[in-house]
PDB file of C-alpha atoms in Angstrom:
ATOM      1  CA  MET C   1      97.401  76.568 105.850  1.00 56.00           C
ATOM      2  CA  PRO C   2     100.160  77.332 103.600  1.00 69.00           C
ATOM      3  CA  GLU C   3     102.694  80.266 104.441  1.00 80.00           C
ATOM      4  CA  LYS C   4     101.724  83.528 102.391  1.00 86.00           C
ATOM      5  CA  ARG C   5     104.266  84.501  99.584  1.00 90.00           C
ATOM      6  CA  LEU C   6     106.346  87.382 100.426  1.00 93.00           C
ATOM      7  CA  ILE C   7     106.376  90.737  98.509  1.00 94.00           C
ATOM      8  CA  PHE C   8     109.051  93.305  98.878  1.00 94.00           C
ATOM      9  CA  TYR C   9     107.351  96.965  98.093  1.00 93.00           C
ATOM     10  CA  SER C  10     109.308  99.948  97.905  1.00 93.00           C
ATOM     11  CA  ALA C  11     107.863 103.613  97.788  1.00 91.00           C
ATOM     12  CA  PRO C  12     109.184 106.978  98.073  1.00 90.00           C
ATOM     13  CA  SER C  13     106.460 108.101 100.772  1.00 88.00           C
ATOM     14  CA  LEU C  14     103.742 106.419 102.588  1.00 89.00           C
ATOM     15  CA  SER C  15     100.626 108.344 100.541  1.00 89.00           C
ATOM     16  CA  SER C  16      96.998 107.236 100.870  1.00 92.00           C
ATOM     17  CA  PHE C  17      97.241 105.261  97.746  1.00 91.00           C
ATOM     18  CA  VAL C  18     100.347 103.509  98.802  1.00 92.00           C
ATOM     19  CA  LYS C  19      98.648 102.539 102.210  1.00 94.00           C
ATOM     20  CA  LYS C  20      95.720 101.055 100.111  1.00 95.00           C
ATOM     21  CA  ASP C  21      97.854  99.055  97.839  1.00 93.00           C
ATOM     22  CA  ILE C  22      99.530  97.556 100.927  1.00 94.00           C
ATOM     23  CA  GLU C  23      96.254  96.876 102.585  1.00 95.00           C
ATOM     24  CA  ILE C  24      94.825  95.152  99.357  1.00 95.00           C
ATOM     25  CA  LEU C  25      98.199  92.962  98.928  1.00 94.00           C
ATOM     26  CA  GLN C  26      98.350  91.995 102.717  1.00 94.00           C
ATOM     27  CA  SER C  27      95.057  90.251 102.171  1.00 92.00           C
ATOM     28  CA  GLU C  28      96.635  87.560  99.887  1.00 92.00           C
ATOM     29  CA  PHE C  29     100.426  88.153 100.835  1.00 93.00           C
ATOM     30  CA  GLN C  30     103.015  88.936 103.414  1.00 94.00           C
ATOM     31  CA  VAL C  31     104.194  92.499 102.607  1.00 94.00           C
ATOM     32  CA  LYS C  32     107.522  93.935 103.592  1.00 94.00           C
ATOM     33  CA  VAL C  33     107.572  97.655 102.718  1.00 94.00           C
ATOM     34  CA  PHE C  34     110.529  99.955 102.472  1.00 94.00           C
ATOM     35  CA  LEU C  35     110.245 103.705 102.284  1.00 93.00           C
ATOM     36  CA  PHE C  36     113.041 105.356 100.349  1.00 90.00           C
ATOM     37  CA  ASN C  37     112.383 108.926 101.998  1.00 88.00           C
ATOM     38  CA  PRO C  38     115.501 110.756 103.018  1.00 88.00           C
ATOM     39  CA  SER C  39     115.002 113.947 104.874  1.00 87.00           C
ATOM     40  CA  ARG C  40     117.971 115.422 103.070  1.00 92.00           C
ATOM     41  CA  LYS C  41     119.504 114.729  99.637  1.00 91.00           C
ATOM     42  CA  PHE C  42     123.109 114.179 100.904  1.00 93.00           C
ATOM     43  CA  LEU C  43     121.461 111.104 102.842  1.00 92.00           C
ATOM     44  CA  THR C  44     120.452 109.328  99.529  1.00 91.00           C
ATOM     45  CA  PRO C  45     123.580 107.169  99.148  1.00 93.00           C
ATOM     46  CA  PHE C  46     123.073 105.838 102.769  1.00 95.00           C
ATOM     47  CA  PHE C  47     119.249 105.065 101.811  1.00 93.00           C
ATOM     48  CA  PHE C  48     120.635 102.836  99.061  1.00 93.00           C
ATOM     49  CA  LEU C  49     122.804 101.062 101.404  1.00 95.00           C
ATOM     50  CA  LYS C  50     119.958 100.619 103.700  1.00 95.00           C
ATOM     51  CA  GLN C  51     117.625  99.606 100.932  1.00 93.00           C
ATOM     52  CA  PHE C  52     120.257  96.849  99.862  1.00 93.00           C
ATOM     53  CA  VAL C  53     120.520  95.687 103.178  1.00 95.00           C
ATOM     54  CA  PHE C  54     116.814  95.374 103.660  1.00 94.00           C
ATOM     55  CA  ILE C  55     116.601  93.568 100.318  1.00 92.00           C
ATOM     56  CA  LEU C  56     119.349  91.040 101.506  1.00 92.00           C
ATOM     57  CA  LEU C  57     117.176  90.325 104.719  1.00 93.00           C
ATOM     58  CA  HIS C  58     114.038  89.748 102.518  1.00 91.00           C
ATOM     59  CA  ILE C  59     115.815  87.904  99.855  1.00 90.00           C
ATOM     60  CA  ARG C  60     113.049  85.201  99.583  1.00 89.00           C
ATOM     61  CA  ALA C  61     110.608  87.478  98.240  1.00 91.00           C
ATOM     62  CA  THR C  62     108.642  86.216  95.201  1.00 89.00           C
ATOM     63  CA  ILE C  63     107.529  89.586  93.918  1.00 92.00           C
ATOM     64  CA  TYR C  64     109.334  92.994  93.831  1.00 93.00           C
ATOM     65  CA  ILE C  65     106.979  96.015  93.513  1.00 91.00           C
ATOM     66  CA  SER C  66     108.285  99.779  93.320  1.00 90.00           C
ATOM     67  CA  GLN C  67     105.741 102.296  93.499  1.00 85.00           C
ATOM     68  CA  PHE C  68     106.443 104.883  90.753  1.00 83.00           C
ATOM     69  CA  GLY C  69     109.662 104.857  88.435  1.00 82.00           C
ATOM     70  CA  GLY C  70     112.235 106.779  90.343  1.00 84.00           C
ATOM     71  CA  TYR C  71     115.670 106.250  91.689  1.00 81.00           C
ATOM     72  CA  HIS C  72     114.221 104.266  94.657  1.00 85.00           C
ATOM     73  CA  SER C  73     113.317 101.495  92.250  1.00 89.00           C
ATOM     74  CA  LEU C  74     116.949 101.059  90.918  1.00 89.00           C
ATOM     75  CA  LEU C  75     118.101  98.256  93.644  1.00 87.00           C
ATOM     76  CA  PRO C  76     114.947  96.224  93.536  1.00 90.00           C
ATOM     77  CA  GLY C  77     114.685  96.235  89.856  1.00 89.00           C
ATOM     78  CA  ILE C  78     118.459  94.945  89.570  1.00 89.00           C
ATOM     79  CA  VAL C  79     117.820  92.319  92.388  1.00 90.00           C
ATOM     80  CA  ALA C  80     114.712  91.038  91.028  1.00 90.00           C
ATOM     81  CA  ARG C  81     116.362  90.916  87.497  1.00 91.00           C
ATOM     82  CA  MET C  82     119.262  89.114  88.765  1.00 91.00           C
ATOM     83  CA  LEU C  83     117.186  86.485  90.688  1.00 90.00           C
ATOM     84  CA  ARG C  84     114.520  86.263  87.863  1.00 91.00           C
ATOM     85  CA  LYS C  85     111.806  87.249  90.038  1.00 89.00           C
ATOM     86  CA  LYS C  86     108.615  89.313  89.006  1.00 85.00           C
TER      87      LYS C  86
END
């Protein structure tokens, strides 16, 4: 059986509809989830760094999905654009 394609999924929290999205996607794809959820605002730059490292570790992802259009979707959007991914 061929290996499932990898999806990078970024969300600000693990709400019920995010869980449902992940569950649906996992039936066809291998999903790597990054929750951009700093407990305090001063930790946001550290979460950007953590997200960047997470993206580099999963650079072979074929699709990048960001739930909502907030600042947590900045790095995945830039990386997907540079790599010409969906």
